GROMACS .gro file of N, CA, C and O in nm:
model
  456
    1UNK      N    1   0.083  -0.119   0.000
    1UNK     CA    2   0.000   0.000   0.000
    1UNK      C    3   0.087   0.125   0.000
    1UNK      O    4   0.176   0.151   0.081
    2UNK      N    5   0.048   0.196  -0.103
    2UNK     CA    6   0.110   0.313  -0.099
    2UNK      C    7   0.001   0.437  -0.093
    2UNK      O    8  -0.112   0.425  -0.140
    3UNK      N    9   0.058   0.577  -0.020
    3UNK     CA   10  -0.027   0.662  -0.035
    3UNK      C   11   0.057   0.802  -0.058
    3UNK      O   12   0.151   0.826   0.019
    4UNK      N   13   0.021   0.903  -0.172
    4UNK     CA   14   0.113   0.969  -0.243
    4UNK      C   15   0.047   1.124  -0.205
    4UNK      O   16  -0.067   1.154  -0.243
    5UNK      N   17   0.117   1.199  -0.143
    5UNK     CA   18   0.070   1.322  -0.081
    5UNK      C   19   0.140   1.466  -0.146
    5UNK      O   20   0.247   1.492  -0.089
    6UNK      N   21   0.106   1.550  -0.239
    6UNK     CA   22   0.155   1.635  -0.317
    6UNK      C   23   0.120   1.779  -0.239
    6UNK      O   24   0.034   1.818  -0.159
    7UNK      N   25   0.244   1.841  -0.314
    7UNK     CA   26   0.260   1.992  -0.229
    7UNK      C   27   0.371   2.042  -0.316
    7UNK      O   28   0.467   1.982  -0.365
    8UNK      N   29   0.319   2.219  -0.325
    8UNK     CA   30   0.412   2.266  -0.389
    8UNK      C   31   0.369   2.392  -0.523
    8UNK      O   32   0.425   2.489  -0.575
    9UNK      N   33   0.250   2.326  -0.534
    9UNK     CA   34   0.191   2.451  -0.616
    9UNK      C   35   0.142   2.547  -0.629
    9UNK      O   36   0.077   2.569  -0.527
   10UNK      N   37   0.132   2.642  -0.713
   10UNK     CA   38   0.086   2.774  -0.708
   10UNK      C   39   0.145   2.832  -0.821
   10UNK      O   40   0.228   2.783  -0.897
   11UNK      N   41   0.084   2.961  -0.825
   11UNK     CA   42   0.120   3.044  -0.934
   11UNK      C   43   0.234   3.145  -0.930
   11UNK      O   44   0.243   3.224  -0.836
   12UNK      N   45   0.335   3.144  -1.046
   12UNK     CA   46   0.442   3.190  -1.058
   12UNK      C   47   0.415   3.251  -1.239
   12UNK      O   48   0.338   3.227  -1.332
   13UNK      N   49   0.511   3.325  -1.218
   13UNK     CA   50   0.505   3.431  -1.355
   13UNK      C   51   0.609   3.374  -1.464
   13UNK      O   52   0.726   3.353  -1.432
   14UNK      N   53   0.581   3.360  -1.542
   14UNK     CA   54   0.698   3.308  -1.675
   14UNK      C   55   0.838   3.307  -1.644
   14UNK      O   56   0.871   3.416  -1.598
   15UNK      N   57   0.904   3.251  -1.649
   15UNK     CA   58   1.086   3.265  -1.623
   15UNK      C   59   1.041   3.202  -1.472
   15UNK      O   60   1.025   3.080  -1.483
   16UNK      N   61   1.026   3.230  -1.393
   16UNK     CA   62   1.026   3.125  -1.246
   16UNK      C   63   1.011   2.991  -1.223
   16UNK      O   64   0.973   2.892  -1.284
   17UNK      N   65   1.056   3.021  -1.106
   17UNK     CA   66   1.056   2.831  -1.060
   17UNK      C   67   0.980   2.800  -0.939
   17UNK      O   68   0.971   2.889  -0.853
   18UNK      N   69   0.920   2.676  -0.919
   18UNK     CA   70   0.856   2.597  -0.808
   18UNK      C   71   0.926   2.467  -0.807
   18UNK      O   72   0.983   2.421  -0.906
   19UNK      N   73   0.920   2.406  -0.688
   19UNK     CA   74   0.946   2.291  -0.659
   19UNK      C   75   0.826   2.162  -0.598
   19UNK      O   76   0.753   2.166  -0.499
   20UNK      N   77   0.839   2.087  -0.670
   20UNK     CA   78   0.689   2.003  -0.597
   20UNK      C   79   0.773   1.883  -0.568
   20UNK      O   80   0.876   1.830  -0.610
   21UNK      N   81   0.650   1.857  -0.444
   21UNK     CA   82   0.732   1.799  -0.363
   21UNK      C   83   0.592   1.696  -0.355
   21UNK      O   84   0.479   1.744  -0.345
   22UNK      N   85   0.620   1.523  -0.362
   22UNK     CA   86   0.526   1.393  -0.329
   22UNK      C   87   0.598   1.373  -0.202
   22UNK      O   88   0.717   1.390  -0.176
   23UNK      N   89   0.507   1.337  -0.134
   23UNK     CA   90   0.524   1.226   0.017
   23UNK      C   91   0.501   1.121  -0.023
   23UNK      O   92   0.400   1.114  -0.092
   24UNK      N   93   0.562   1.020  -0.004
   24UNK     CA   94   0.499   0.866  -0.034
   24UNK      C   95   0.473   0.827   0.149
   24UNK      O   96   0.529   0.891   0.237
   25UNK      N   97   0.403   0.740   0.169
   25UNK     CA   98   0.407   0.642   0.283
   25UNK      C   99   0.486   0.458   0.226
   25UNK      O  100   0.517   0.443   0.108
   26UNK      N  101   0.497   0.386   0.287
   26UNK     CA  102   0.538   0.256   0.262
   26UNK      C  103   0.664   0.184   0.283
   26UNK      O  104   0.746   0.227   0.200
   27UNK      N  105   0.703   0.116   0.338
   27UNK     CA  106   0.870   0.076   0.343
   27UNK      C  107   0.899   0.049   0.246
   27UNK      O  108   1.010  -0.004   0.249
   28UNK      N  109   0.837   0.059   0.094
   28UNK     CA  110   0.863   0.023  -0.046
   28UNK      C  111   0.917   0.123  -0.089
   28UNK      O  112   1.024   0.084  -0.134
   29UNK      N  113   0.909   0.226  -0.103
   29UNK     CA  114   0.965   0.345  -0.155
   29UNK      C  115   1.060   0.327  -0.251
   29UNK      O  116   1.032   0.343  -0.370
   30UNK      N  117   1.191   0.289  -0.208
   30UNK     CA  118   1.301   0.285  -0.247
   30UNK      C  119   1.316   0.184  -0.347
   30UNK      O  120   1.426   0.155  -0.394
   31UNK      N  121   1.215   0.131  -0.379
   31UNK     CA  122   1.204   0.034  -0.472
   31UNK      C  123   1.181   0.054  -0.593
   31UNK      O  124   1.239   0.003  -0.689
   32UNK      N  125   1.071   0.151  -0.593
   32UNK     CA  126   0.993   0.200  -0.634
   32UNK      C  127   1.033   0.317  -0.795
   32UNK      O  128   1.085   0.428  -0.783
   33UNK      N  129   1.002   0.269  -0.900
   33UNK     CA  130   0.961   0.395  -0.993
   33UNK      C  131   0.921   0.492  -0.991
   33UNK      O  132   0.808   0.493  -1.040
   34UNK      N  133   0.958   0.599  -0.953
   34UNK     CA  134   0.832   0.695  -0.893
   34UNK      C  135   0.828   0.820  -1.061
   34UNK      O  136   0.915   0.813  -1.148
   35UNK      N  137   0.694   0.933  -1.069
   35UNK     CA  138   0.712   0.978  -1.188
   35UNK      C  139   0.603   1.095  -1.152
   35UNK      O  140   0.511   1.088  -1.071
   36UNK      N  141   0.635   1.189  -1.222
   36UNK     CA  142   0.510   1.304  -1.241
   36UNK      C  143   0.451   1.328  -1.379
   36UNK      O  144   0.506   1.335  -1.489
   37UNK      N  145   0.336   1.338  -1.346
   37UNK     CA  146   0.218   1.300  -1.477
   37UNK      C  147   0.166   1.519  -1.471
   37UNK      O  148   0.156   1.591  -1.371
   38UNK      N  149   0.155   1.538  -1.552
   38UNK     CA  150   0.080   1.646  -1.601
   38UNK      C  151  -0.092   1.646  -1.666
   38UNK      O  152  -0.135   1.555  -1.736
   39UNK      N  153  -0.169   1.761  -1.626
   39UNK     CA  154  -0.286   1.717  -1.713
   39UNK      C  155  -0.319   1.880  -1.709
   39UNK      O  156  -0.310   1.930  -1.597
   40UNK      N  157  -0.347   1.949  -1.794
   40UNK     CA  158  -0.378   2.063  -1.871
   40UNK      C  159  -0.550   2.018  -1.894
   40UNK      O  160  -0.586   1.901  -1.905
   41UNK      N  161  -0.642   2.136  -1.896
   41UNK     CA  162  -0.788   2.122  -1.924
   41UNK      C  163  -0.780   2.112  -2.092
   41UNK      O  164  -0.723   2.180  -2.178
   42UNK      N  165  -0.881   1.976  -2.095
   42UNK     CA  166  -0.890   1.938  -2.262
   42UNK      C  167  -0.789   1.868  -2.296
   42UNK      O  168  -0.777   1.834  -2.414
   43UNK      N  169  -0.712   1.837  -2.217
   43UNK     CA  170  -0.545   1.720  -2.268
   43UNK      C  171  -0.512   1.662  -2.230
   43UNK      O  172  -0.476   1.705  -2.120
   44UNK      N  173  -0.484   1.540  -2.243
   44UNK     CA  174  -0.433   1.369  -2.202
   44UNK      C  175  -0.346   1.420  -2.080
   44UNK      O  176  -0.296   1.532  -2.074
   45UNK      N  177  -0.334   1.322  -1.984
   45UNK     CA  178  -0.221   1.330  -1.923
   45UNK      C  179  -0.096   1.294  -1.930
   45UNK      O  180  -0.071   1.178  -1.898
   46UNK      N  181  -0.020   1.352  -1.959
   46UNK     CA  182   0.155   1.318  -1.983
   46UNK      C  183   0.219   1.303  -1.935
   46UNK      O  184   0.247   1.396  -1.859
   47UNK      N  185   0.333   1.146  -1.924
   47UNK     CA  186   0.445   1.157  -1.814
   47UNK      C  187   0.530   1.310  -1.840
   47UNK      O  188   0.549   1.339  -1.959
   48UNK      N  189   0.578   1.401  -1.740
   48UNK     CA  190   0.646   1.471  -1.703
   48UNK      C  191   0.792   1.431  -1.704
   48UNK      O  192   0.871   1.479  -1.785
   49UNK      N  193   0.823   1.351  -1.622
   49UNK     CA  194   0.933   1.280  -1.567
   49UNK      C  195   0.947   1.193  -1.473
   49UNK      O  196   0.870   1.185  -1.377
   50UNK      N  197   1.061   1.107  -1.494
   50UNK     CA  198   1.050   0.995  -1.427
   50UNK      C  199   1.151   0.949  -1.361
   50UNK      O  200   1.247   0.940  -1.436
   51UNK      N  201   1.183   0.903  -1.217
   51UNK     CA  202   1.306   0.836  -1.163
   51UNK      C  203   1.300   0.686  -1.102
   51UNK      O  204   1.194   0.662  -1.044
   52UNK      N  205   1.391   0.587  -1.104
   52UNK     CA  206   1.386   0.476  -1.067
   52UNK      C  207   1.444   0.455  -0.938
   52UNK      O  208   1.455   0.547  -0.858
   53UNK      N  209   1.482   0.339  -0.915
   53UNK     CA  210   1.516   0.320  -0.776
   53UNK      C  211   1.675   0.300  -0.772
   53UNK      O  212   1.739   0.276  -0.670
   54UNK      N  213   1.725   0.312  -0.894
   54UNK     CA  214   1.842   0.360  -0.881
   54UNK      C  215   1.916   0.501  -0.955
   54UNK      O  216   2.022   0.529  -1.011
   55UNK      N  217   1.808   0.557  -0.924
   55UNK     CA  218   1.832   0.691  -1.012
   55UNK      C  219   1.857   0.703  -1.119
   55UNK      O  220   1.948   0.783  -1.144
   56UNK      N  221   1.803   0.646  -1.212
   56UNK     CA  222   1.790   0.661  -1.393
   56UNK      C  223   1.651   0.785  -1.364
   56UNK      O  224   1.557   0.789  -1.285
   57UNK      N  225   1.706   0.887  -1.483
   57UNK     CA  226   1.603   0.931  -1.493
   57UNK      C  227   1.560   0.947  -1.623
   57UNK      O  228   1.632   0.892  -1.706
   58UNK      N  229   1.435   1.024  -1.679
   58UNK     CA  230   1.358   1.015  -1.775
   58UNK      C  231   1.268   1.156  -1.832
   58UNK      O  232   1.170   1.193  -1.768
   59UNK      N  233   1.292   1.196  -1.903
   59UNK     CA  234   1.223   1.333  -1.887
   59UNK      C  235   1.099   1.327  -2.060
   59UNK      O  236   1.082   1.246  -2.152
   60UNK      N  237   1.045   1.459  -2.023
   60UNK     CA  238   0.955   1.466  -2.169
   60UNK      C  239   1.044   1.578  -2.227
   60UNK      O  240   1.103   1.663  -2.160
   61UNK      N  241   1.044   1.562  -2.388
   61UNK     CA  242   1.107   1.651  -2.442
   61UNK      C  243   1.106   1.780  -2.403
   61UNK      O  244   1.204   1.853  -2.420
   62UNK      N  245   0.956   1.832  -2.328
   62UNK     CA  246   0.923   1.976  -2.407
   62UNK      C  247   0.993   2.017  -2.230
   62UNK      O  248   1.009   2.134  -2.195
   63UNK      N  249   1.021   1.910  -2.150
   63UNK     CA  250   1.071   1.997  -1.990
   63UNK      C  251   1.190   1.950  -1.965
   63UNK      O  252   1.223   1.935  -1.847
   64UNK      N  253   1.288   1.915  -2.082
   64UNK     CA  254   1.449   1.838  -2.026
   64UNK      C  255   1.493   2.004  -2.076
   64UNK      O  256   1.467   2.093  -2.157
   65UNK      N  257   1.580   1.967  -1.963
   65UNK     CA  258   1.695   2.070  -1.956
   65UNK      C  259   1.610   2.204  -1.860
   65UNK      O  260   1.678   2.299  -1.821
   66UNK      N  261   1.459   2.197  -1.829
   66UNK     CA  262   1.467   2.310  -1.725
   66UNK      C  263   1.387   2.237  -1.600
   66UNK      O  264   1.380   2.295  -1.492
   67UNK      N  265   1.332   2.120  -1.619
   67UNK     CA  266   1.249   2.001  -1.457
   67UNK      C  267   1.403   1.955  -1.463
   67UNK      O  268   1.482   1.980  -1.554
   68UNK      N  269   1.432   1.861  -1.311
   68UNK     CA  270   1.471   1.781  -1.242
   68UNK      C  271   1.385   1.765  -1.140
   68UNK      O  272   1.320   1.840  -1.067
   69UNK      N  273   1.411   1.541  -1.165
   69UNK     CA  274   1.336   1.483  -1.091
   69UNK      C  275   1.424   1.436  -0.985
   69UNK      O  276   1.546   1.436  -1.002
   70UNK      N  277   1.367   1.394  -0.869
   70UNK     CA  278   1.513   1.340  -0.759
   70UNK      C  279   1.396   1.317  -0.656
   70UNK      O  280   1.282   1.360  -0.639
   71UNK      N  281   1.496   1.212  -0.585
   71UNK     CA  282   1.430   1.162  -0.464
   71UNK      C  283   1.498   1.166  -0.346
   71UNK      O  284   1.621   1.164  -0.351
   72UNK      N  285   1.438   1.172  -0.236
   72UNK     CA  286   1.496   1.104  -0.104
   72UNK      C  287   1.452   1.030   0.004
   72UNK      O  288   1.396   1.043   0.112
   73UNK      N  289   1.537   0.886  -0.122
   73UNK     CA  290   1.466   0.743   0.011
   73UNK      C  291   1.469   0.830   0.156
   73UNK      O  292   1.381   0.916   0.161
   74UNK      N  293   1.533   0.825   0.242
   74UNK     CA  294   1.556   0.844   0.337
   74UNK      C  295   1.387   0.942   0.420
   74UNK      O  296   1.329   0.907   0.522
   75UNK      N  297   1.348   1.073   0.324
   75UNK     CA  298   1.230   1.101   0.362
   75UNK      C  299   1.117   1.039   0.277
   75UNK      O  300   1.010   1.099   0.276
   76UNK      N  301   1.129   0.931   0.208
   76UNK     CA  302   0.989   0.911   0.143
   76UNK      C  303   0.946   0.973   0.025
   76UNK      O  304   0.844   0.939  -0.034
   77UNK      N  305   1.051   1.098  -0.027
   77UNK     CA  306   0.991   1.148  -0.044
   77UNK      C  307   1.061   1.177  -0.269
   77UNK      O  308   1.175   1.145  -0.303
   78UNK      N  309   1.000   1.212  -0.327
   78UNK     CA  310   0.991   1.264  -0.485
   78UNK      C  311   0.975   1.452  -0.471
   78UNK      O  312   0.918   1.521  -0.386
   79UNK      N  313   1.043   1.484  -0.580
   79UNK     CA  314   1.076   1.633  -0.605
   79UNK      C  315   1.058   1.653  -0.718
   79UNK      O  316   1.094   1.565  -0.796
   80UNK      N  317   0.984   1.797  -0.780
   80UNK     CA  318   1.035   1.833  -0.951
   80UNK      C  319   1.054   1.913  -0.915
   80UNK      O  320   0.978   1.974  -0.841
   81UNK      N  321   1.209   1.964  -0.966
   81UNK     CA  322   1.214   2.109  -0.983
   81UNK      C  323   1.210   2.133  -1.084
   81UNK      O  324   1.256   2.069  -1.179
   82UNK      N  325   1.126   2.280  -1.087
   82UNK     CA  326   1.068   2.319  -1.244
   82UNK      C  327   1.120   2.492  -1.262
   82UNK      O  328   1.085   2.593  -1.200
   83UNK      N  329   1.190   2.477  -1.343
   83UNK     CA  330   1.251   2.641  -1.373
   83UNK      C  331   1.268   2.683  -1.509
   83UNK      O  332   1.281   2.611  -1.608
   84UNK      N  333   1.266   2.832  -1.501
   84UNK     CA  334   1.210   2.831  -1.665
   84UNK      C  335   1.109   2.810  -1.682
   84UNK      O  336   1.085   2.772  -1.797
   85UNK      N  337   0.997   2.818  -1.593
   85UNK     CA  338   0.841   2.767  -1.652
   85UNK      C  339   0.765   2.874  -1.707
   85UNK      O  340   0.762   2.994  -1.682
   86UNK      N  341   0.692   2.786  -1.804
   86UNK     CA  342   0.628   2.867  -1.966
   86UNK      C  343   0.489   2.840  -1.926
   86UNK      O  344   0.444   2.751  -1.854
   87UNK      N  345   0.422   2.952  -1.995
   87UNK     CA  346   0.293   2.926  -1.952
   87UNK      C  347   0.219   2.772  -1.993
   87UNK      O  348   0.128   2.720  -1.928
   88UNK      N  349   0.286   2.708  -2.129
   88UNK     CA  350   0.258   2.594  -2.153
   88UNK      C  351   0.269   2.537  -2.043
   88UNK      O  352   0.164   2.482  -2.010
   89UNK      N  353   0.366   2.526  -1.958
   89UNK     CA  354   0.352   2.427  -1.843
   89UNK      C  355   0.219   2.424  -1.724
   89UNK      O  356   0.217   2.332  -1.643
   90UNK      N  357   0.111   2.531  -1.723
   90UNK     CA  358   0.025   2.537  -1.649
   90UNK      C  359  -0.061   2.438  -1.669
   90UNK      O  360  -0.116   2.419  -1.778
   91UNK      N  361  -0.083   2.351  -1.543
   91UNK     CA  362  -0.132   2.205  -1.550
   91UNK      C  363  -0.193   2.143  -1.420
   91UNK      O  364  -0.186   2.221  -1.325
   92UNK      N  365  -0.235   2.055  -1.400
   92UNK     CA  366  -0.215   1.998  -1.250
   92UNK      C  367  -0.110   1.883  -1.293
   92UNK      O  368  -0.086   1.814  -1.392
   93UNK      N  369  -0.048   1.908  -1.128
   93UNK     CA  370   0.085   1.779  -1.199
   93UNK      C  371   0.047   1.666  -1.068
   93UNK      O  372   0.012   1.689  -0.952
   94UNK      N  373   0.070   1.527  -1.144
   94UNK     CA  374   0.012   1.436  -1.060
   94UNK      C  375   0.118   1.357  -0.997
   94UNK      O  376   0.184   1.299  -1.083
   95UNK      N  377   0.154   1.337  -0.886
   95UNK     CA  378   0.281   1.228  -0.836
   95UNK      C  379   0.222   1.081  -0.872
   95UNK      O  380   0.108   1.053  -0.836
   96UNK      N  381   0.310   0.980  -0.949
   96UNK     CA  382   0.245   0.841  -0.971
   96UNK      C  383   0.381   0.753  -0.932
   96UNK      O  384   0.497   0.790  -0.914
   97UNK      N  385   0.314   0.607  -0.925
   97UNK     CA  386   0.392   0.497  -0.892
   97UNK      C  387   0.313   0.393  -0.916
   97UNK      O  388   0.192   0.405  -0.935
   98UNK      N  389   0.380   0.275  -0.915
   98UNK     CA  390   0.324   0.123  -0.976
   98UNK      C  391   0.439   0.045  -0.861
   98UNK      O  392   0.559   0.057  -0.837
   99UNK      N  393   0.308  -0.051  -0.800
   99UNK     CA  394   0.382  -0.198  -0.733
   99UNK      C  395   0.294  -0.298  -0.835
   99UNK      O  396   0.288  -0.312  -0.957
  100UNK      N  397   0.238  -0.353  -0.736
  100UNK     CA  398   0.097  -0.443  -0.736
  100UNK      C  399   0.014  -0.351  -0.821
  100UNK      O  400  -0.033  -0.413  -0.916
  101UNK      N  401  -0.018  -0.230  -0.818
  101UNK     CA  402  -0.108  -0.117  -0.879
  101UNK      C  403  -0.063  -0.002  -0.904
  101UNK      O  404   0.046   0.050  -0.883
  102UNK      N  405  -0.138   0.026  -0.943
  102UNK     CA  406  -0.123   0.185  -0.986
  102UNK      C  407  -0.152   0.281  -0.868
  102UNK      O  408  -0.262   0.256  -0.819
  103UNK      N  409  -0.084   0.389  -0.805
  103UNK     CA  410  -0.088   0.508  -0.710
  103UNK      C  411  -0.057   0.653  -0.768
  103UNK      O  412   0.035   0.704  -0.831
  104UNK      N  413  -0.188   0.700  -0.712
  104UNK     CA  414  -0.135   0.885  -0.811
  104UNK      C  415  -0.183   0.955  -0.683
  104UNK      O  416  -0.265   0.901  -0.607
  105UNK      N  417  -0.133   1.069  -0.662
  105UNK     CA  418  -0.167   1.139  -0.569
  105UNK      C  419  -0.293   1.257  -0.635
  105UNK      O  420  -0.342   1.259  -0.747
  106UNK      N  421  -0.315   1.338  -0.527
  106UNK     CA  422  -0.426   1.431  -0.560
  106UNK      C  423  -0.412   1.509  -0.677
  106UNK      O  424  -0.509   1.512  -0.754
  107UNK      N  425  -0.310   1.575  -0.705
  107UNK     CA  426  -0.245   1.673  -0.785
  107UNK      C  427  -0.259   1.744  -0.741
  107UNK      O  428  -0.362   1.754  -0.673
  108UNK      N  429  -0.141   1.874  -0.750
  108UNK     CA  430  -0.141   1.998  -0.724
  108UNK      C  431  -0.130   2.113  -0.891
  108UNK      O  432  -0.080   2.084  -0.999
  109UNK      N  433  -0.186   2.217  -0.855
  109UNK     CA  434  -0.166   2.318  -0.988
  109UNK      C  435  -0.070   2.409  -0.988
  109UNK      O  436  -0.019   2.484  -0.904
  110UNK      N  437  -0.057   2.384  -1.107
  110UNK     CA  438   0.100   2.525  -1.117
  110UNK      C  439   0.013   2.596  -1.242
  110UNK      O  440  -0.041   2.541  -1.339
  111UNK      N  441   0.017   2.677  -1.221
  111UNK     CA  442   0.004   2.840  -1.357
  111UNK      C  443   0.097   2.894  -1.340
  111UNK      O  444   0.164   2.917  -1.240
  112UNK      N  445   0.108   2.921  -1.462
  112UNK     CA  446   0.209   2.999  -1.525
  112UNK      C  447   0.166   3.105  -1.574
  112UNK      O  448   0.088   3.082  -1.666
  113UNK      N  449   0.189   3.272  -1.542
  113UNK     CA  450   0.148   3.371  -1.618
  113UNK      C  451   0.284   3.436  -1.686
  113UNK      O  452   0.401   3.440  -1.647
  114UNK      N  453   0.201   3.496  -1.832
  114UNK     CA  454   0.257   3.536  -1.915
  114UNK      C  455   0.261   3.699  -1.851
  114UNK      O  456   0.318   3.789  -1.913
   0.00000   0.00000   0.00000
């Protein structure tokens, strides 16, 4: 059982940065794939980025080189840092993971103003 607790959003103006931050619960964690999903009104949801349990990471074209994803077994816990954000990036961003199932947290929203 996992349970995925997001924080971190709000609105920031073009060129700025936020950091979002997942809580996981579980002694699995560290095992664990962990990833952030995006969803914009009217548009699929998209992996964001992604880290493994040995730190491979994974990004989407349109956010490599200004997200980093990172974790810390130690608190449980998943990070994006997001800098450089474009108003394209205004979304709710979702924390996800897979054991046995699928786990997404609530999402939090980031806007971006132009």
């Amino acid at each position: 059982q996992v349970q995925l607790v997001e924080s971190g959003g709000g609105l920031v103006q073009a060129g700025g940065s936020l950091r979002l931050s997942c809580a996981a619960s579980g002694s699995i964690f560290r095992f664990l794939t962990m990833s952030w999903y995006r969803q914009a009104p009217g548009k699929q949801r998209e992996l964001v980025a992604a880290i493994t349990s040995v730190r491979s990471t994974n990004y989407a074209d349109s956010v490599k080189g200004r997200f980093t994803i990172s974790r810390d077994n130690a608190k449980n816990t998943v990070y994006l840092q997001m800098n450089s954000l474009k108003p394209e990036d205004t979304a709710v961003y979702y924390c996800h993971t897979e054991s046995r199932q699928q786990y997404w947290g609530q999402g939090t929203q980031v806007t971006v103003s132009s």
